[in-house]
Short mmCIF file of C-alpha atoms and ligand atoms in Angstrom, two decimals:
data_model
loop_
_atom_site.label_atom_id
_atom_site.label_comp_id
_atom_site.label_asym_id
_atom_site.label_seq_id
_atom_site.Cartn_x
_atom_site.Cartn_y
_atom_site.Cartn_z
CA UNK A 17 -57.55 -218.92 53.38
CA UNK A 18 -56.01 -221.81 52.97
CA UNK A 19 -55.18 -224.64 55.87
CA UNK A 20 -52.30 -226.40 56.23
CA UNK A 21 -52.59 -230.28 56.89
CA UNK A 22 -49.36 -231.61 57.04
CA UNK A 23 -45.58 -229.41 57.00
CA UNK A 24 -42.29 -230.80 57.77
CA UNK A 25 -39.68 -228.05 58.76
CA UNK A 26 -36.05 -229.04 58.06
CA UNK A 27 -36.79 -232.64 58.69
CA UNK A 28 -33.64 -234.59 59.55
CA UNK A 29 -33.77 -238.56 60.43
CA UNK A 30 -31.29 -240.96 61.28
CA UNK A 31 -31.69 -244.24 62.56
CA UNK A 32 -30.19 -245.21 65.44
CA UNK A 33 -27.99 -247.76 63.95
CA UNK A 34 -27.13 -245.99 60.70
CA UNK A 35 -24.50 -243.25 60.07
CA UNK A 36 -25.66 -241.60 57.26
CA UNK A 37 -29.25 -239.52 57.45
CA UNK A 38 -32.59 -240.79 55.28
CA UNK A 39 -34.49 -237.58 55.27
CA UNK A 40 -32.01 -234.64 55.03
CA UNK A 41 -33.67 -231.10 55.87
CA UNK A 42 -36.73 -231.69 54.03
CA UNK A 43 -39.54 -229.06 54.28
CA UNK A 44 -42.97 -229.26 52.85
CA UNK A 45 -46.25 -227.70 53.51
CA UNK A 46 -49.35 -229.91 52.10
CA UNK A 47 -52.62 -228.34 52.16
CA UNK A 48 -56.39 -228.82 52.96
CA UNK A 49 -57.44 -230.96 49.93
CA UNK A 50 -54.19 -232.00 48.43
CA UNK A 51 -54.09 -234.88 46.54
CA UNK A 52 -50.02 -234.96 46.59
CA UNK A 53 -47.87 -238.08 44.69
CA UNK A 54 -44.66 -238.88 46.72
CA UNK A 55 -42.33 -240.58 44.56
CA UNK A 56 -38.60 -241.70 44.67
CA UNK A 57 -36.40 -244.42 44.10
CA UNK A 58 -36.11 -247.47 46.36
CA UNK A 59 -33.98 -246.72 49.53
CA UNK A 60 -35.09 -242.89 48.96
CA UNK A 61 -36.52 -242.00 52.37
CA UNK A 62 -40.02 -242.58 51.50
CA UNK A 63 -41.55 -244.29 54.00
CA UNK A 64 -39.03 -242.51 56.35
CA UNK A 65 -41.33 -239.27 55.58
CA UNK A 66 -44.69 -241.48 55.67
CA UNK A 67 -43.86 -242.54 59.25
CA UNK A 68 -42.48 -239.28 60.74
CA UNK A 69 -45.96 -237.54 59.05
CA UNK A 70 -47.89 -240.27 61.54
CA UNK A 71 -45.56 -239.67 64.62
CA UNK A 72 -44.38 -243.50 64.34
CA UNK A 73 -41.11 -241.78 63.95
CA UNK A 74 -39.92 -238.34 65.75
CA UNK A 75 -37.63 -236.08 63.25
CA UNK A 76 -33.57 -236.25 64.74
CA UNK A 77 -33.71 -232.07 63.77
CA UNK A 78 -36.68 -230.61 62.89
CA UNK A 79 -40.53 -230.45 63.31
CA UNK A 80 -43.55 -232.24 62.18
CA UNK A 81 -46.90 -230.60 62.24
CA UNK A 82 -50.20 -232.79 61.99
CA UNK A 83 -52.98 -230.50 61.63
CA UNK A 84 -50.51 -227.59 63.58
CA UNK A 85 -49.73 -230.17 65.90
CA UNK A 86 -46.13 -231.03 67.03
CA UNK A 87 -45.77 -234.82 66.28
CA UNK A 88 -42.85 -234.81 68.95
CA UNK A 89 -45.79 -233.03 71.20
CA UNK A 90 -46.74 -236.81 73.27
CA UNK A 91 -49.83 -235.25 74.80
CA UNK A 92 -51.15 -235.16 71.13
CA UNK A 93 -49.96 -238.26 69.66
CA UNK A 94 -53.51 -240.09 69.83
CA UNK A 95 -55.04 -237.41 67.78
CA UNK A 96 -52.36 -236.61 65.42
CA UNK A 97 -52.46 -240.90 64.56
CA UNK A 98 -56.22 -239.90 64.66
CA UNK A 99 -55.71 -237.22 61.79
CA UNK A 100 -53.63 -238.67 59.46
CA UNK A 101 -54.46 -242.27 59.15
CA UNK A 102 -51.65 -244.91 57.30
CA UNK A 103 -52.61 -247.53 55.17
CA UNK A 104 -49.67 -249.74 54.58
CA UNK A 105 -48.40 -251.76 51.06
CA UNK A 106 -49.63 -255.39 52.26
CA UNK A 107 -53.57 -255.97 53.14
CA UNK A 108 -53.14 -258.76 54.81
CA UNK A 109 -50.71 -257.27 57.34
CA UNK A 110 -53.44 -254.40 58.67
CA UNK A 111 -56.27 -256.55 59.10
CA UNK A 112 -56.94 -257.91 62.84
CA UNK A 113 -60.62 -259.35 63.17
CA UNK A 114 -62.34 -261.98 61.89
CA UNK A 115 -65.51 -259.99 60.73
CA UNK A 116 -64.63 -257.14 58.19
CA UNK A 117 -67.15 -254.53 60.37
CA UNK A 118 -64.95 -255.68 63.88
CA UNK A 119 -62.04 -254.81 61.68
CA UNK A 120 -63.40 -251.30 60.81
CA UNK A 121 -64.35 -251.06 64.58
CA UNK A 122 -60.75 -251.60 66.02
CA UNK A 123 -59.17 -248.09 65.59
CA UNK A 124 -62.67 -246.92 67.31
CA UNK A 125 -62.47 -249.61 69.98
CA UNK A 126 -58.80 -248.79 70.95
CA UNK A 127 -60.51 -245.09 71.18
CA UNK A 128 -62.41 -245.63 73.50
CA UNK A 129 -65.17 -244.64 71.29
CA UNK A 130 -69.13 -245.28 72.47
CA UNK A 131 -70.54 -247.89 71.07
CA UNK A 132 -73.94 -245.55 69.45
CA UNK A 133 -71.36 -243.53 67.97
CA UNK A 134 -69.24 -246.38 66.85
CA UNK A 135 -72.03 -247.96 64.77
CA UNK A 136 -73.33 -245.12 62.41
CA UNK A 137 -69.44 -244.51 62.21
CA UNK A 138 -68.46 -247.74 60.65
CA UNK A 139 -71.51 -247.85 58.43
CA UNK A 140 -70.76 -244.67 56.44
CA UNK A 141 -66.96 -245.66 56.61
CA UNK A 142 -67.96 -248.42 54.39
CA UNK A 143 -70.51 -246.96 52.44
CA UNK A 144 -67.77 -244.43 51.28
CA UNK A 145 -65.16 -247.63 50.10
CA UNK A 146 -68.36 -249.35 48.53
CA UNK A 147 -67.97 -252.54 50.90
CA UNK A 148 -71.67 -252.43 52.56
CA UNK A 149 -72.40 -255.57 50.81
CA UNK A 150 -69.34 -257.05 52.46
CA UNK A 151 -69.38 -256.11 56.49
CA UNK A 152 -70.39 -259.40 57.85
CA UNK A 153 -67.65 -261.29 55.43
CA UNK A 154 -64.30 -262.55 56.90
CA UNK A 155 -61.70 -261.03 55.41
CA UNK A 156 -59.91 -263.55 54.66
CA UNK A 157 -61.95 -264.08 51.56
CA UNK A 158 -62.04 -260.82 49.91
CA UNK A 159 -59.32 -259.78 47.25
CA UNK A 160 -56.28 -257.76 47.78
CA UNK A 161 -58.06 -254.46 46.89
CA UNK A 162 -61.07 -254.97 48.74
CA UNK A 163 -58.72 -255.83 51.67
CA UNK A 164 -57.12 -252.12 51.22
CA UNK A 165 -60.38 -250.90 51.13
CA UNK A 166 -61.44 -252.17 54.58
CA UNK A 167 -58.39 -250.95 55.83
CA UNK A 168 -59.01 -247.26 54.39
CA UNK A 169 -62.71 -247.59 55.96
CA UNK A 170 -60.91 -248.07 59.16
CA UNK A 171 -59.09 -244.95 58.84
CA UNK A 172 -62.29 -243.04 57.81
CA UNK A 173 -64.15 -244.40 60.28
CA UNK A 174 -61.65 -242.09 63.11
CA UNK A 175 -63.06 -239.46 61.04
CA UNK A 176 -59.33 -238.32 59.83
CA UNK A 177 -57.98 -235.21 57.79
CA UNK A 178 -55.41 -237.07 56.12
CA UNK A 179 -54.60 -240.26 54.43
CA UNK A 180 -51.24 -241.37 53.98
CA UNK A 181 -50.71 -244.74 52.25
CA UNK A 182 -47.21 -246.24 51.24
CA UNK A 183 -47.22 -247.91 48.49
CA UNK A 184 -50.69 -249.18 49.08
CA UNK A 185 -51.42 -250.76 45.53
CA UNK A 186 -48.08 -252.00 45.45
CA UNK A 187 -49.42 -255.59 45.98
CA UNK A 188 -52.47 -255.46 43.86
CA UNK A 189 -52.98 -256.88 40.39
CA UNK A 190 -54.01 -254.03 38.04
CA UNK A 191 -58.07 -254.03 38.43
CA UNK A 192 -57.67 -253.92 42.24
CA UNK A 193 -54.76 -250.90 42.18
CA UNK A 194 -57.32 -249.34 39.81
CA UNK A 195 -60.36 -249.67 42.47
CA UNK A 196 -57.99 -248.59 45.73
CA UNK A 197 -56.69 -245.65 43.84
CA UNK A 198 -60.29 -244.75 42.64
CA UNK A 199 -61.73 -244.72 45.81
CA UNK A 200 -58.81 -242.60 47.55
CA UNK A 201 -59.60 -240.40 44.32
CA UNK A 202 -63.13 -240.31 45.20
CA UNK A 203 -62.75 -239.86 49.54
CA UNK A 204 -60.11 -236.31 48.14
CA UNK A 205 -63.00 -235.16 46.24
CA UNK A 206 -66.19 -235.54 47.92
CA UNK A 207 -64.89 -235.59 51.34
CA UNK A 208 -62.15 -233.20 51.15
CA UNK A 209 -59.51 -235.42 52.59
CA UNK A 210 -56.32 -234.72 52.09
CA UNK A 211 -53.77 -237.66 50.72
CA UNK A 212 -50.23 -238.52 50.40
CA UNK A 213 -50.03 -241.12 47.72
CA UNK A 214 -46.45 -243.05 47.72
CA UNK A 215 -46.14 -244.94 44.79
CA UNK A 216 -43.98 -246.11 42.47
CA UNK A 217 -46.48 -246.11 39.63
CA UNK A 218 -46.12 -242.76 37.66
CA UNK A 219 -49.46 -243.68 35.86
CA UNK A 220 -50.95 -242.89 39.82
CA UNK A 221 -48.69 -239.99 40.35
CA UNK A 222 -49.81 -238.36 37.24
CA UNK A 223 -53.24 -238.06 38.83
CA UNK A 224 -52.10 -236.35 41.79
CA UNK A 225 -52.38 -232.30 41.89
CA UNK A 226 -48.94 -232.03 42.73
CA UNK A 227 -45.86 -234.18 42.97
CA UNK A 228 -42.99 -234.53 45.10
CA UNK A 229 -39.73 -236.52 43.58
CA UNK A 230 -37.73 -237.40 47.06
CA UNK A 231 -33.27 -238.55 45.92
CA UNK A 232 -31.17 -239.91 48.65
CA UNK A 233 -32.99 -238.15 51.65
CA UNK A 234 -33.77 -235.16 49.38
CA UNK A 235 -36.02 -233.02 48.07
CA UNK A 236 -35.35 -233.24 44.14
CA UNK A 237 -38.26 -232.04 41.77
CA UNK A 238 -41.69 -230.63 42.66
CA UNK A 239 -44.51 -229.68 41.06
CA UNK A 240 -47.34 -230.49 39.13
CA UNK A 241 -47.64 -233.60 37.26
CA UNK A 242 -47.26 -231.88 34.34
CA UNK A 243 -44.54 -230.14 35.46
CA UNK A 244 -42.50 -233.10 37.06
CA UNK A 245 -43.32 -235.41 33.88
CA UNK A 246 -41.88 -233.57 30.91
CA UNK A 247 -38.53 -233.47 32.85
CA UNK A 248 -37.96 -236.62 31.20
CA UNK A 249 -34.34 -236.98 31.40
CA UNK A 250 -33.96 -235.71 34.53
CA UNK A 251 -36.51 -238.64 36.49
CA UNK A 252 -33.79 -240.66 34.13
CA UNK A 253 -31.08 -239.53 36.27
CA UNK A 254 -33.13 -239.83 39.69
CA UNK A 255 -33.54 -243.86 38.41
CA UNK A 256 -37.21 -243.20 37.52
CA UNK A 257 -39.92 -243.59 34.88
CA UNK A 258 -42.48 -241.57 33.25
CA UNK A 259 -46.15 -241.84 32.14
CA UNK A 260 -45.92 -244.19 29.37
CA UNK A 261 -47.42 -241.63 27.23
CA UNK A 262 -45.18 -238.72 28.15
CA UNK A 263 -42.20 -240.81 27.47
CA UNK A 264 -43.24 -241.64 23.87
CA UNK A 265 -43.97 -237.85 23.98
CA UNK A 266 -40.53 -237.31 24.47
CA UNK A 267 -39.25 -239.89 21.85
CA UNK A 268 -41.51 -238.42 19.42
CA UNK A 269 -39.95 -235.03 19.81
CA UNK A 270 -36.59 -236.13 19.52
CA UNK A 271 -37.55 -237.75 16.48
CA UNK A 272 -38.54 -234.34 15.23
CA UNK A 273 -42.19 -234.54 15.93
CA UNK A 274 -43.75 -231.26 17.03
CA UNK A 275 -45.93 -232.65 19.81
CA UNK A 276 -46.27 -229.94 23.21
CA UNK A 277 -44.50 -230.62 26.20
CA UNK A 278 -47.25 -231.93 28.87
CA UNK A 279 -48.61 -235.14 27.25
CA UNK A 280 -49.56 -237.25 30.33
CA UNK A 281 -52.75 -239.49 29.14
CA UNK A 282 -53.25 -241.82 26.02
CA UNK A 283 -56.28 -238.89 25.23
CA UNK A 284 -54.51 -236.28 24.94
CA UNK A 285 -51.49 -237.70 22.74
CA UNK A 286 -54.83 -239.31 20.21
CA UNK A 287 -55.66 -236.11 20.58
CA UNK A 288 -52.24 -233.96 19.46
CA UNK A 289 -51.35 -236.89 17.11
CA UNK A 290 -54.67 -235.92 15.59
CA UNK A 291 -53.90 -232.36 15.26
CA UNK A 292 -50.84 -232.96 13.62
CA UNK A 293 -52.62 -235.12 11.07
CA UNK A 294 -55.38 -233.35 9.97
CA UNK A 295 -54.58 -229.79 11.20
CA UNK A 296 -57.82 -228.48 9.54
CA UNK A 297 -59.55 -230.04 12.86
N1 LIG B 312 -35.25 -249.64 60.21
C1 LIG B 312 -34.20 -249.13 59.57
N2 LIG B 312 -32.97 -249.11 60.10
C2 LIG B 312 -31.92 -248.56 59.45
N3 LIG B 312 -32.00 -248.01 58.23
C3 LIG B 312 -33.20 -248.01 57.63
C4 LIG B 312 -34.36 -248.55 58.25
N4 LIG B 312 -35.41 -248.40 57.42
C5 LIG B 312 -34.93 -247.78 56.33
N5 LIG B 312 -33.61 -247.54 56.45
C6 LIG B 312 -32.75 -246.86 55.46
O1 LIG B 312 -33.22 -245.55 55.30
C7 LIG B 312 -33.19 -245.16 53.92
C8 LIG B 312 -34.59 -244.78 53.46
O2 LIG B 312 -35.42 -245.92 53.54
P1 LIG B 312 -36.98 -245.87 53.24
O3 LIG B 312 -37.57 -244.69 53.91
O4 LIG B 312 -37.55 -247.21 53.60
O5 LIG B 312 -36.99 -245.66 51.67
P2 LIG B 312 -38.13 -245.94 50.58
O6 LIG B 312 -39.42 -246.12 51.28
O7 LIG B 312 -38.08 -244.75 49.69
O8 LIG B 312 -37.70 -247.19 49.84
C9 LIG B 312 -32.60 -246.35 53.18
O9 LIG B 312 -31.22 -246.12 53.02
C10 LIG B 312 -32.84 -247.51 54.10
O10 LIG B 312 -31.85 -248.49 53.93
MG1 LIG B 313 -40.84 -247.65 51.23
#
């Protein structure tokens, strides 16, 4: 059967000093193993909905549930930040110690967590982002994406469910957005953690199993990449792009090119182009 990790049940939320709602009545159910893309256009209510899935915020109407717990539920509020674990768009901003493995520690410090526990714990958490090599470096020296990654072995080492990061690559030059997003890849599939991945890089999104397009506090398109990508005109409307390759899909069509809906990768539009060439094939 399957688990849910995260749900959000006619979400509402208003800031205090602001008339108009961010999140209007949004309700979605993410489950065990999810690698889901959260996308939408600046001001959209994105990391409205990343906070109130970490209890930072507390929905105006509705509920939050962390692993079936109520994030307005203040008894549970150190465990649900325990299960779904934030890593935020600047690196430089979530690191506190001097010592990358002290940084790892903190969360586990501020838990009150036994030192003989601690110690395995922060090992494997940075086994699994592939900074061993670096846990007696200062931070301060290592690049943007390694930075993210000692922030995600932070997370991991409070043993989460979920990982939620807002626009974590945002920051990044290309090869470290690649090695952040590889490794989140990697902790969905071998560890099972779930993820939220806010982004405003569709090439990202398009890796995600499923995608959520959030409009002015609203839900507006979901579905699978696939799905969500060869709506072409209407992430137009919503004042967002495509996959590179699933937009020169589209031109090709309307050019009168008989290329199938669904191109996301440069492989698989080599590969239809091909097709269409030499049919024989
Ligand atoms: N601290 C705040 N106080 C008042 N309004 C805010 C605050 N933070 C965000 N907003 C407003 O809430 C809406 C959603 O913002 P946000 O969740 O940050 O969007 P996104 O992350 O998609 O860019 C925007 O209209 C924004 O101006
Ligand atoms: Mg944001």
């Amino acid at each position: 059967m399957k688990e849910e990790r995260l749900s959000a049940r006619d979400v509402s939320y208003t800031y205090e000093e602001s008339a108009d709602p961010a999140l209007k009545k949004i309700s979605l159910s993410i489950e065990a193993g999810e690698f889901v893309a959260v996308l939408g256009h600046n001001g959209s209510g994105k990391s409205t909905l990343a906070k109130l899935m970490n209890a930072l915020y507390l929905p105006t109407e509705g509920q939050v549930l962390v692993c079936g717990m109520d994030t307005a539920d203040d008894s549970r509020l150190w465990d649900i930040r325990r299960q779904a674990g934030m890593i935020f768009q600047n690196p430089d901003n979530q690191i506190v110690a001097t010592v990358v493995e002290e940084d790892v520690a903190f969360g586990l410090e501020n838990l009150g967590v036994p030192h003989d526990v601690m110690v395995p714990r922060i090992k494997e958490a940075l086994k699994a982002v592939r900074m061993t090599d670096y846990a007696e470096s200062a931070p301060h020296m290592l690049s943007g994406g390694q930075k993210q990654r000692v922030a995600i072995a932070g997370i991991l080492a409070m043993q989460p469910s979920c990982l939620i990061a807002d626009e974590a690559t945002a920051m990044l030059d290309p090869s470290g957005r690649r090695e952040v997003l590889d490794t989140v890849c990697r902790l969905n599939r071998e560890k099972g953690i779930t993820v939220v991945w806010i982004t405003h890089f569709m090439e990202e999104a398009a890796q995600a199993d499923r995608v959520i397009v959030i409009s002015d506090g609203e839900e507006a398109l979901t579905g699978t990449p696939r799905e969500v990508f060869r709506q072409v005109d209407r992430m137009r409307e919503l004042h967002l792009d495509v996959p590179h390759m699933a937009a020169l899909a589209h031109e090709l069509r309307e050019e009168g090119m008989p290329l199938p809906e669904g191109i996301l990768t440069v492989e698989e539009m080599a590969g239809e182009v091909m097709k269409l060439l030499c049919p024989s094939n």
